[in-house]
Coordinates of C-alpha atoms and ligand atoms in Angstrom, one line a residue:
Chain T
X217 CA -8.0 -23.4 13.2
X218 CA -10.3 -21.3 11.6
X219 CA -9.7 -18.0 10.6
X220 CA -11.7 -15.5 8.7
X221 CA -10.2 -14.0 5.5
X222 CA -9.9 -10.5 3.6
X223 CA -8.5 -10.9 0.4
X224 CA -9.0 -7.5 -0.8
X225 CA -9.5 -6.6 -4.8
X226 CA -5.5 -7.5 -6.0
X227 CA -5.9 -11.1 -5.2
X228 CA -9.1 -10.9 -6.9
X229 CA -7.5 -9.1 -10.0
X230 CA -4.2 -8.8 -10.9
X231 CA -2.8 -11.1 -8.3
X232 CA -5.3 -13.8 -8.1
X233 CA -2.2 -16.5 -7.7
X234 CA -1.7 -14.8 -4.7
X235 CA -5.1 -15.6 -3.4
X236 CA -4.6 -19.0 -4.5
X237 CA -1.4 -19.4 -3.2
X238 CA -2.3 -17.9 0.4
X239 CA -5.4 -20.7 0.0
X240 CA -3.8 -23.9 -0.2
X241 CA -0.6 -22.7 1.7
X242 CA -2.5 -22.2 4.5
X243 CA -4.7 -25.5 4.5
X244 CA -1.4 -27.3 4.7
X245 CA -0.9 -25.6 7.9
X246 CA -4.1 -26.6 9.3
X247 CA -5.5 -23.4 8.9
X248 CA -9.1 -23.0 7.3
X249 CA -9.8 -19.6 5.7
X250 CA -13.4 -18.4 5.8
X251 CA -13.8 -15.6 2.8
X252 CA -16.1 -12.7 4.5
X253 CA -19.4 -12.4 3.2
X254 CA -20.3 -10.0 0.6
X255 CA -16.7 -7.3 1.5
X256 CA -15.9 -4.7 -0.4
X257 CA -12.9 -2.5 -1.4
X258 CA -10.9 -1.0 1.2
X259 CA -10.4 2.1 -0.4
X260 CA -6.6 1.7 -0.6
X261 CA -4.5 4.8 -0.9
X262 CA -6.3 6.5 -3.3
X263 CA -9.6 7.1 -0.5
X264 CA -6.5 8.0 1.8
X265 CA -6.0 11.0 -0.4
X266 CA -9.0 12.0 -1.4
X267 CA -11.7 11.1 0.9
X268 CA -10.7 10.9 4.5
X269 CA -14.2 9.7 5.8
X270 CA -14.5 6.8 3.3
X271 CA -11.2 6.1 4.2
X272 CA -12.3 4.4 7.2
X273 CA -16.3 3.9 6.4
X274 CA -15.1 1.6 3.5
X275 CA -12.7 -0.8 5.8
X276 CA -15.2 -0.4 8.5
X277 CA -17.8 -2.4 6.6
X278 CA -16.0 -5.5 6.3
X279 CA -14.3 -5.1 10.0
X280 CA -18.7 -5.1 10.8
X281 CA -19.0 -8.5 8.4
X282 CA -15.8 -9.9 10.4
X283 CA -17.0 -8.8 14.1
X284 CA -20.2 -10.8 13.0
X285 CA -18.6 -13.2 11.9
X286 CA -18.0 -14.4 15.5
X287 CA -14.4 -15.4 14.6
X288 CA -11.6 -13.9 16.3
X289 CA -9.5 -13.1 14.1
X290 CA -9.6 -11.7 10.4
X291 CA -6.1 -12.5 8.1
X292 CA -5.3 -9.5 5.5
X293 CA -2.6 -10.8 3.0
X294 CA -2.3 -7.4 0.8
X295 CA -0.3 -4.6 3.2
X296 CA -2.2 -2.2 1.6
X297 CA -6.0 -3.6 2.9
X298 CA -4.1 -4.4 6.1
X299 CA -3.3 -1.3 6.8
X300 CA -6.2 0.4 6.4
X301 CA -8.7 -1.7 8.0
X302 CA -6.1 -1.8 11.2
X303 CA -6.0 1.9 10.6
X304 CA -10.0 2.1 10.8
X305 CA -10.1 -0.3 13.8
X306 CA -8.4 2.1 15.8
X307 CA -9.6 4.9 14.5
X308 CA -13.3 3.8 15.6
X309 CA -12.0 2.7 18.7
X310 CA -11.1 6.0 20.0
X311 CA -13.8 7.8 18.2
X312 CA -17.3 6.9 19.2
X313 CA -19.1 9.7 17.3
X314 CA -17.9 8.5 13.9
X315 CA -18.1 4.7 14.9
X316 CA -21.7 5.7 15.3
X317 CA -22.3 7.7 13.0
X318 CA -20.9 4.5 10.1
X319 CA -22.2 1.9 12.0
X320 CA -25.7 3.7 11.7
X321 CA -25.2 2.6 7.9
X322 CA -24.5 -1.0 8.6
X323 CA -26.2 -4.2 8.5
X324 CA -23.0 -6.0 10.0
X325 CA -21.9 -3.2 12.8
X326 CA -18.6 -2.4 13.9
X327 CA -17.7 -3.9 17.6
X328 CA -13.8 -4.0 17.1
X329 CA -13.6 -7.4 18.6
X330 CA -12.0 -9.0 16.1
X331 CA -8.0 -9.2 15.6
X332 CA -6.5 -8.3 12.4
X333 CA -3.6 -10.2 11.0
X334 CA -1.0 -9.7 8.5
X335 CA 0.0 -12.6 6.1
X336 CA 3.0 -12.6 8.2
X337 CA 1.7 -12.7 11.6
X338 CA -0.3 -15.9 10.5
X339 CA 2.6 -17.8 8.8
X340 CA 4.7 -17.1 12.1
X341 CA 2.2 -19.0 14.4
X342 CA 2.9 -22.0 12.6
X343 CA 6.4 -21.8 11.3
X344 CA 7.8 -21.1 14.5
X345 CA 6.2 -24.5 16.2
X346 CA 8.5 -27.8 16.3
X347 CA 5.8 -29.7 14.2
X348 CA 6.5 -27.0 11.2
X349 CA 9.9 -29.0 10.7
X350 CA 8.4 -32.4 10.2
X351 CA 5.9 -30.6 7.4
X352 CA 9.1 -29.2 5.7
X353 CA 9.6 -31.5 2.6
X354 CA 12.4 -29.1 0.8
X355 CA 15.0 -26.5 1.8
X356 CA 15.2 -22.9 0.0
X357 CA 18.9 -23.7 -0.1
X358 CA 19.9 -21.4 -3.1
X359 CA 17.9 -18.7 -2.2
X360 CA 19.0 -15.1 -1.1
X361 CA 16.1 -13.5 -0.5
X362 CA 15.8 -9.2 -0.3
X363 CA 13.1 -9.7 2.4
X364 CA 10.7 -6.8 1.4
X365 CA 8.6 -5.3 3.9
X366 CA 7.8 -2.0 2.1
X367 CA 5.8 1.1 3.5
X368 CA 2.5 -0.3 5.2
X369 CA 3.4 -3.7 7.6
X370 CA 5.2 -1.4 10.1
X371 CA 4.1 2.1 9.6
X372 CA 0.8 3.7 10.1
X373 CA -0.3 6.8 9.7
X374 CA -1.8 6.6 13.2
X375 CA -0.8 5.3 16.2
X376 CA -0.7 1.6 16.3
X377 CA 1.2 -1.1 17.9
X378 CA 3.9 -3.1 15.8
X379 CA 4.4 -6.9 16.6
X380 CA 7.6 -6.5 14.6
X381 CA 10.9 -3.7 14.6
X382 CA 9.9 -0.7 12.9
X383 CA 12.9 0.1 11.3
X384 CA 14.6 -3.2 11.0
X385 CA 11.7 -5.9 10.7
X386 CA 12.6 -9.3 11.1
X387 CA 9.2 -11.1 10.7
X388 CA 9.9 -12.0 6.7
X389 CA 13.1 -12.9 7.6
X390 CA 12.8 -15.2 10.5
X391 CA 10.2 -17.5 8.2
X392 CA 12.6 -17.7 5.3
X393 CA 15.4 -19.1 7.4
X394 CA 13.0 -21.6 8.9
X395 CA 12.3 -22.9 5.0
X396 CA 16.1 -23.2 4.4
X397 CA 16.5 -20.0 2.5
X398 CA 19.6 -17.3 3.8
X399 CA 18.0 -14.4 3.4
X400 CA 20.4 -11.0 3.3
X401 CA 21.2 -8.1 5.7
X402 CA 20.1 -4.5 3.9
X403 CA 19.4 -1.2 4.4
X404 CA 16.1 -1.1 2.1
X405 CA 13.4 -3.5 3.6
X406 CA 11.4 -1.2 4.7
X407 CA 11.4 1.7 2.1
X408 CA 9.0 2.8 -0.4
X409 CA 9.0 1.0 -3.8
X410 CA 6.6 4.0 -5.4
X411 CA 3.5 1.3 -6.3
X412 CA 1.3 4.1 -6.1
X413 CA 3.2 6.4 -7.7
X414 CA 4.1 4.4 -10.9
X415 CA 1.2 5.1 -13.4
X416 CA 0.6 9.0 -12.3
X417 CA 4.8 10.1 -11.2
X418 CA 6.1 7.1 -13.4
X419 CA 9.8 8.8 -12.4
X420 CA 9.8 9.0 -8.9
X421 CA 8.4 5.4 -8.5
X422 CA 11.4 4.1 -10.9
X423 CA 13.8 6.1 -9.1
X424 CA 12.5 4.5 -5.8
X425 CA 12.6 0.8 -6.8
X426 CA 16.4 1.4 -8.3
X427 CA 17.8 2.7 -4.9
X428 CA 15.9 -1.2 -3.7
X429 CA 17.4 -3.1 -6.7
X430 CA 21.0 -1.7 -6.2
X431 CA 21.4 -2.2 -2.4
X432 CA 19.6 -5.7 -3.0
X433 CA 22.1 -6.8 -5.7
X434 CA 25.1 -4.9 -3.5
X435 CA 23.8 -7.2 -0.6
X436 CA 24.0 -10.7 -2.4
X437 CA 20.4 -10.7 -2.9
X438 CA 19.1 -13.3 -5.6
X439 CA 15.4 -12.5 -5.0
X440 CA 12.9 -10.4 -3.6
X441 CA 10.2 -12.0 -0.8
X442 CA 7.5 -9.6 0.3
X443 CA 3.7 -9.8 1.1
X444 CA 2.1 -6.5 -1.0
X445 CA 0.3 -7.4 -4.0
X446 CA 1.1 -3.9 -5.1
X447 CA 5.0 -4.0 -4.2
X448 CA 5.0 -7.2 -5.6
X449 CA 3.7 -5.9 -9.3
X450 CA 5.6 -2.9 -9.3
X451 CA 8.5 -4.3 -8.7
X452 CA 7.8 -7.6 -11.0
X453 CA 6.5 -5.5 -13.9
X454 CA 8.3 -2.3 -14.0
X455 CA 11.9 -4.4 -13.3
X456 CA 13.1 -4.2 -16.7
X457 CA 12.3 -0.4 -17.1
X458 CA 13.9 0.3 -14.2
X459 CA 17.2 -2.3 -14.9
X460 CA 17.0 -0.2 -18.5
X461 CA 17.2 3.6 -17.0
X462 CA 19.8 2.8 -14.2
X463 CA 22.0 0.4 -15.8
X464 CA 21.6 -2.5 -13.9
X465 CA 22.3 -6.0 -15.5
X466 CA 20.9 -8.2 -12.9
X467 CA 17.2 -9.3 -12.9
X468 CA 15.4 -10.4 -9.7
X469 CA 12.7 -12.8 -9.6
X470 CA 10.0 -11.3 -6.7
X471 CA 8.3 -13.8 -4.7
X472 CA 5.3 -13.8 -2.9
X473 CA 6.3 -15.4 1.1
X474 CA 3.2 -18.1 0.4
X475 CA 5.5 -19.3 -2.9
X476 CA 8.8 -19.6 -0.2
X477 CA 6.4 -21.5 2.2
X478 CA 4.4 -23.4 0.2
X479 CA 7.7 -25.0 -1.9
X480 CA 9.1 -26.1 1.2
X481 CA 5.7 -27.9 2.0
X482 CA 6.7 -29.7 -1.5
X483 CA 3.6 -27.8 -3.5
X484 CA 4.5 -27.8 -7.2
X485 CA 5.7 -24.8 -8.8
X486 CA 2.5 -25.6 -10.8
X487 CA 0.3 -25.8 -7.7
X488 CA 1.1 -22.5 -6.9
X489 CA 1.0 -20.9 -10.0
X490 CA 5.1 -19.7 -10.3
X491 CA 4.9 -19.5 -13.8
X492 CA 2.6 -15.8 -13.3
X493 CA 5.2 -13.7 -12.9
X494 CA 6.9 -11.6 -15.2
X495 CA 10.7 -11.4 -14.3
X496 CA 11.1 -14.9 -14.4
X497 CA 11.1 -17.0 -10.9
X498 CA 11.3 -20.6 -12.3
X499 CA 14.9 -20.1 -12.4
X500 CA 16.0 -20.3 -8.6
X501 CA 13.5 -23.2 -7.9
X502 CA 16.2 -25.6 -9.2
X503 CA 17.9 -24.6 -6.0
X504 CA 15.7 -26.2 -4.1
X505 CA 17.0 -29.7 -1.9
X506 CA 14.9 -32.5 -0.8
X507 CA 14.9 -32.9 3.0
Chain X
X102 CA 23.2 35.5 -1.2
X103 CA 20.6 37.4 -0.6
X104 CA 18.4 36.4 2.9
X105 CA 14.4 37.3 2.4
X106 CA 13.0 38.1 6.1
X107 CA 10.0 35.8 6.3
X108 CA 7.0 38.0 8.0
X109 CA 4.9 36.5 10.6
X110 CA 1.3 37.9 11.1
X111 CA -0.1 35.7 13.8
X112 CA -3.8 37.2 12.9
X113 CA -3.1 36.8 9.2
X114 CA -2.0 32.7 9.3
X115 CA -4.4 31.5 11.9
X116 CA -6.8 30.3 9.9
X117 CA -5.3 27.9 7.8
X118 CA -3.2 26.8 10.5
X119 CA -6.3 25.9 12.1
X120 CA -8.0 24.6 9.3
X121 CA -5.2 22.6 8.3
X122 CA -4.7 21.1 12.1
X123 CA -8.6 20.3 12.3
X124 CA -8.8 18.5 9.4
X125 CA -5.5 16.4 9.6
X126 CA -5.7 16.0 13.4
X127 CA -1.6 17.2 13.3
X128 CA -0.7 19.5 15.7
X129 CA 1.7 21.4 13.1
X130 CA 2.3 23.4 16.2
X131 CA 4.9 20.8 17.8
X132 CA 7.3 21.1 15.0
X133 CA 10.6 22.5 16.3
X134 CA 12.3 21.9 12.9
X135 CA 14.1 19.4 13.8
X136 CA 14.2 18.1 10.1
X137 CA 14.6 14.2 11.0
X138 CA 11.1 14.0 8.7
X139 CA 13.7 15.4 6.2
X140 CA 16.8 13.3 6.5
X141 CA 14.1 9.9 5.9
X142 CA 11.2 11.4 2.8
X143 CA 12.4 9.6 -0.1
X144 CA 10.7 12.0 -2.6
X145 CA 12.5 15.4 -1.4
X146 CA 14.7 15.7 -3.9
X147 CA 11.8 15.2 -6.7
X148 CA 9.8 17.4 -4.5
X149 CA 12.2 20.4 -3.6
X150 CA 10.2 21.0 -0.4
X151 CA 10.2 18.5 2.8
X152 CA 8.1 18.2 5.0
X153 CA 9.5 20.7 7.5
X154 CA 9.3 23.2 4.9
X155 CA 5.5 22.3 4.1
X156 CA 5.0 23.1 7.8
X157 CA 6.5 26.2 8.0
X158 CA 4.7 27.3 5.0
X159 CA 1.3 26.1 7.0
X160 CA 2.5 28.1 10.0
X161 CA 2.9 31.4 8.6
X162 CA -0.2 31.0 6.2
X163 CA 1.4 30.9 3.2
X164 CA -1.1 29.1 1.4
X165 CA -1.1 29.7 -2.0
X166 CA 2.5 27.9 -1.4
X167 CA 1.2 25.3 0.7
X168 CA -1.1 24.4 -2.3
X169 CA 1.0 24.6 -4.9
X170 CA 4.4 22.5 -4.3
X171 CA 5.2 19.3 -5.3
X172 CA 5.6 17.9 -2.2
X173 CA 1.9 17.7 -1.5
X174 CA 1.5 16.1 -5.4
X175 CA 4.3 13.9 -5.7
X176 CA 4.8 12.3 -1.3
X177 CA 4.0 8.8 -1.9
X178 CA 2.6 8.4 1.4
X179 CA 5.3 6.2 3.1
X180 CA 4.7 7.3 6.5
X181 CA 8.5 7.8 7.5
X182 CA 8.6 11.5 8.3
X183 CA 5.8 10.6 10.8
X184 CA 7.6 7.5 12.1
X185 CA 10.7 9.0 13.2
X186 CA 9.4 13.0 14.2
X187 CA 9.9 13.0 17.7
X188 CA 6.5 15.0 17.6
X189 CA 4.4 12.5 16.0
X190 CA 3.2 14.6 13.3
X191 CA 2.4 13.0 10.0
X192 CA 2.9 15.0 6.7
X193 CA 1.6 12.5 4.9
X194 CA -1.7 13.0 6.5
X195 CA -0.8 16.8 6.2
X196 CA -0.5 16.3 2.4
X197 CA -3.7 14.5 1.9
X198 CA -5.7 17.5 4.1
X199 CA -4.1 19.8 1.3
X200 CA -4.9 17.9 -1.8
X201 CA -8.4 18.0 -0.4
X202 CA -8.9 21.1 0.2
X203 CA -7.4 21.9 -3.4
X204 CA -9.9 19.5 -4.5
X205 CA -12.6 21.4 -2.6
X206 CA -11.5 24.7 -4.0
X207 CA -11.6 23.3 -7.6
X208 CA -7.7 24.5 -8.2
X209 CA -6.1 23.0 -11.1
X210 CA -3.8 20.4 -8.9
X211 CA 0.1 21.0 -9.5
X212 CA 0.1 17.2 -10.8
X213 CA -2.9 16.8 -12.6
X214 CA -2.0 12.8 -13.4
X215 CA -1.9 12.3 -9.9
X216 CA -5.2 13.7 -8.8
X217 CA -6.9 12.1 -11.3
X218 CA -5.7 8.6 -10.8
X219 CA -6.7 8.5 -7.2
X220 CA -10.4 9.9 -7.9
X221 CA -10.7 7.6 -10.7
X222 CA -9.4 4.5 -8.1
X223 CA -12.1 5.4 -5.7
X224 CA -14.8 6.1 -8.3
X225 CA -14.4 2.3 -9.4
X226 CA -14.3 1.1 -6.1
X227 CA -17.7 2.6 -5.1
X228 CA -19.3 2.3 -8.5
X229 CA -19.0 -1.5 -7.6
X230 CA -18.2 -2.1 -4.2
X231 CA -15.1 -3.7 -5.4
X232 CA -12.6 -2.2 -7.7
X233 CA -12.6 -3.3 -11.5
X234 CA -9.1 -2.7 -13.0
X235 CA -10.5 -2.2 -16.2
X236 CA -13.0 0.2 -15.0
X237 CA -10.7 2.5 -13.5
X238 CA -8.6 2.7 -16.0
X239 CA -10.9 3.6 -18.6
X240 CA -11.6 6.5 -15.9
X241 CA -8.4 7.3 -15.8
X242 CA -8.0 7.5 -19.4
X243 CA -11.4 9.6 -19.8
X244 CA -9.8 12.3 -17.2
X245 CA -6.4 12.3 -19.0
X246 CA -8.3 12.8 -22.4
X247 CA -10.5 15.6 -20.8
X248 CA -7.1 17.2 -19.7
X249 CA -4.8 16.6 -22.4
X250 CA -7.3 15.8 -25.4
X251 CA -6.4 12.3 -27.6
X252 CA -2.6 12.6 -28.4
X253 CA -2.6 12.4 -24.7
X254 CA -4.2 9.5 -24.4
X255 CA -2.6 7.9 -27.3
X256 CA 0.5 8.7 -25.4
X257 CA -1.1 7.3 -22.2
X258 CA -1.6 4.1 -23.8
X259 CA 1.6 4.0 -25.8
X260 CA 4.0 4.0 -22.6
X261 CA 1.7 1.3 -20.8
X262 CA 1.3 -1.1 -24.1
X263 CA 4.2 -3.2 -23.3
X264 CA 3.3 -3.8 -20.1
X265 CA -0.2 -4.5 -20.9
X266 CA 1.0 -6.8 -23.2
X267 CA 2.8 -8.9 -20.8
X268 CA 0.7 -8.6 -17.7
X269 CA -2.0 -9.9 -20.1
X270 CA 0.3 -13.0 -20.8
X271 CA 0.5 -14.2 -17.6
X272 CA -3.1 -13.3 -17.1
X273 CA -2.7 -10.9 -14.8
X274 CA -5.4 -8.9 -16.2
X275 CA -8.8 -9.0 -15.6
X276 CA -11.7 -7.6 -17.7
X277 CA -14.7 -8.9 -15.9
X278 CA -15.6 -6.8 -13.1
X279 CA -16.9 -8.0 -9.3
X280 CA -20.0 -6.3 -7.7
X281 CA -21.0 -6.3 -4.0
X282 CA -24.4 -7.8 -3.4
X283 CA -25.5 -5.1 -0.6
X284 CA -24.5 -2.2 -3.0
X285 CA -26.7 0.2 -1.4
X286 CA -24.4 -0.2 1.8
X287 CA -21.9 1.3 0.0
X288 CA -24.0 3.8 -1.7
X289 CA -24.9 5.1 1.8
X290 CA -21.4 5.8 2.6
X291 CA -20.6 7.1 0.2
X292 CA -23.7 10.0 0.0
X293 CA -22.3 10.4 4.1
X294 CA -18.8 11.3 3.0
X295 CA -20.2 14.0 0.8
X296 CA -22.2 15.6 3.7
X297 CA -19.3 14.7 5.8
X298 CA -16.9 16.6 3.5
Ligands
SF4_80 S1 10.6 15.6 12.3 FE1 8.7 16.5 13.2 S2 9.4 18.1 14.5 FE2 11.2 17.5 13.3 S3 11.0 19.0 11.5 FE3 10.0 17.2 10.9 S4 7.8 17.5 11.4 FE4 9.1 19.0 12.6
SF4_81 S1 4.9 10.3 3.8 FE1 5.3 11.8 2.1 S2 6.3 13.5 3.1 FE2 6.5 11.8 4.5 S3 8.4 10.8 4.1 FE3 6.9 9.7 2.9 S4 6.9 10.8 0.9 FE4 7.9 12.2 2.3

């Protein structure tokens, strides 16, 4: 099965084990990834708020080097790229004028054929098959997983179909519990952790993650899982100054979903590069039970 | 508790209405003030507007208002007033429309940090095709310092030390910077958005 593959500047950057991770994860699976050609940076948020037209004209480009790419579909592990090239796909699809008007500047033209995944989507296809169980070497036993959707896998800022529950998403969850772990019931999965708010409104964005770190802990929670490279920072890097300001004692490692998956395939903490974190998330791994 | 009667001069607001509803592609119109965009924006109480209130303000062309309230500087995008208004309007997209026309208008933005960050973000990303975390930072920085002079800076680079620190540890910072090959693609787009604009 092969798929083509966004991974966006984060896994490039600052979350390069993510990249990694998602990589060899997903050739266990039987998937092959094909990296597009020559992309380019979605834009993220920040072309959101400042430049609505280059909001879609960046994400447009790479959706023209994936419709090329005669593939059919395109996966998108960072929420944030995901959202915004899914965002420009359907922009373009119900505006022909601006389609034009961008694909007039592209080698690789827009044709909208291809369909975009989340990280999520993906890992469901193959989890959810009968074979999945005989590749399951270990079971997440010990782990009580937060499942941590965030802002940008359900909600769009324009109108676009959701495989999953808006409000009460189950797609995280359902993948956990088919690698052993018991992930928790809460009321913050899909809420805003502040990642683009943390270097320019440090406040809001600490205020934000406390209000998911309290009902986390209050829920049993012994870990975060999530998708977002930028969720997954945040709340890794900024977990002690948060902790610090609202008093709270317990620290919570914050996993990447590959990391869940890719244990319970029996890679190495080493193979998937565990040891980059910053709240610790070697801890928990001694939970882990041989099938 | 004294009440204030709000004056409504349908000649007088139109055009920012309009203006506002073009370039957002909201129909601010639909809102019957139901406030459920209220009940769910995690930021109101930082902001002391919701997005309700933003609308009304739009309405009856209060825009020196509209402009200048925290709401449009501090909503972190989440998309949940637009989620759950039963009218499908989206303040977030609202919110961008207004920092962009502040933008446009050269106004000193109410959260200067703010505006600065995101122009800095897309500068990298365009400069390069692909953003370079060093890169934008140092353009962060250079806007911060042009604002606040050094002992903002200093300041700036005081409260993120730590953290640089240990994100540097666990290598989880980069200093090399990726280019795309077909730069000129980008460059394109880029001179379109400012005719588009
Ligand atoms: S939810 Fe929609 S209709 Fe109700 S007050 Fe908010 S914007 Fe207006
Ligand atoms: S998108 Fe902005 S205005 Fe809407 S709920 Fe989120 S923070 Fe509040």
């Amino acid at each position: 099965m092969k798929i083509a593959y966004y991974p966006g500047c984060s896994l490039h950057a600052s979350s390069a084990f993510y990249d990694h991770q998602t990589k060899i994860v997903t050739k266990k699976l039987g998937i092959e990834l094909v990296e597009l050609d020559d992309w380019n940076c979605c834009g993220a948020t920040s072309a959101c708020k400042t430049d609505t037209f280059l909001s879609i004209a960046l994400p447009a480009r790479n959706l023209g080097i994936a419709d090329a790419s005669g593939l059919d579909e395109l996966v998108i592990p960072c929420s944030s790229c995901y959202s915004r090239s899914l965002v420009a796909q359907s922009v373009l699809a119900d505006n022909q004028e601006l389609k034009d008007m961008i694909n007039s500047e592209l080698s690789k033209k827009v044709s909208g054929r291809v369909k975009i995944l989340s990280i999520v989507e993906l890992l469901l296809k193959k989890v959810n098959l009968p074979q999945f169980d005989e590749q399951v070497k270990y079971k997440l036993e010990g782990f009580k997983p937060a499942c941590y959707y965030g802002c940008l896998l359900t909600r769009f800022p324009y109108d676009i179909k959701v495989s999953d529950n808006v409000e009460n998403p189950q797609g995280l969850d359902i993948i956990c519990k088919r690698v052993g772990a018991h992930p928790v019931d809460w009321n913050y999965k899909t809420d805003c952790c502040g990642a683009s708010a943390t270097v320019n409104d440090t406040e809001v964005a600490l205020k934000l993650m406390s209000k998911i770190m309290k009902d986390a802990i209050a829920r049993g929670a012994n870990c975060f899982v999530t998708t977002c490279p930028m969720c997954q920072l945040n709340l890794d890097a900024y977990q002690d100054m948060v902790r610090e300001k609202y008093n709270i004692s317990q620290r919570m490692p914050v996993y990447f979903i590959t990391e869940l998956v890719g244990l319970s395939l029996g890679l190495s903490e080493r193979d998937l590069q565990i040891d980059r974190h910053l709240i610790d998330a070697t801890g928990l791994l001694k939970e882990i039970k041989q099938v | 508790m004294s009440t204030e009667t709000v004056k409504f001069e349908p000649e007088y607001a139109q055009p920012l209405l309009q203006e506002i509803m073009d370039r957002s592609g909201q129909n601010l119109l639909a809102c019957y003030q139901c406030r459920r965009c209220a009940a769910g924006c995690p930021v109101s109480d930082e902001a002391g507007v919701t997005p309700d209130r933003l609308i009304r303000m739009i309405v009856f062309g209060q825009k020196e208002e509209a402009l200048k309230n925290f709401l449009v500087w501090r909503c972190v995008a989440c998309y949940t007033c637009g989620e759950r208004c039963p009218n499908n309007i989206q303040t977030a997209r609202i919110t961008e429309t207004l920092k962009q026309i502040s933008k446009k208008a050269n106004l000193e933005p109410l959260v200067p940090k703010v505006a600065a960050f995101h122009d800095s973000f897309l500068k990298s990303a365009t400069n390069n095709g692909r953003l370079s975390e060093m890169e934008f930072m140092i353009l962060l920085l250079k806007k911060i310092k042009n604002a606040g002079g050094w002992s903002a800076v200093i300041a700036e680079m005081k409260s993120q030390s730590k953290l640089g620190k240990a994100l540097y540890k666990k290598k989880r910072i980069h200093f090399g910077s990726e280019k795309v090959k077909n730069l000129s693609e980008i460059k394109k787009l880029v001179k379109k958005a400012e005719a588009f604009s």
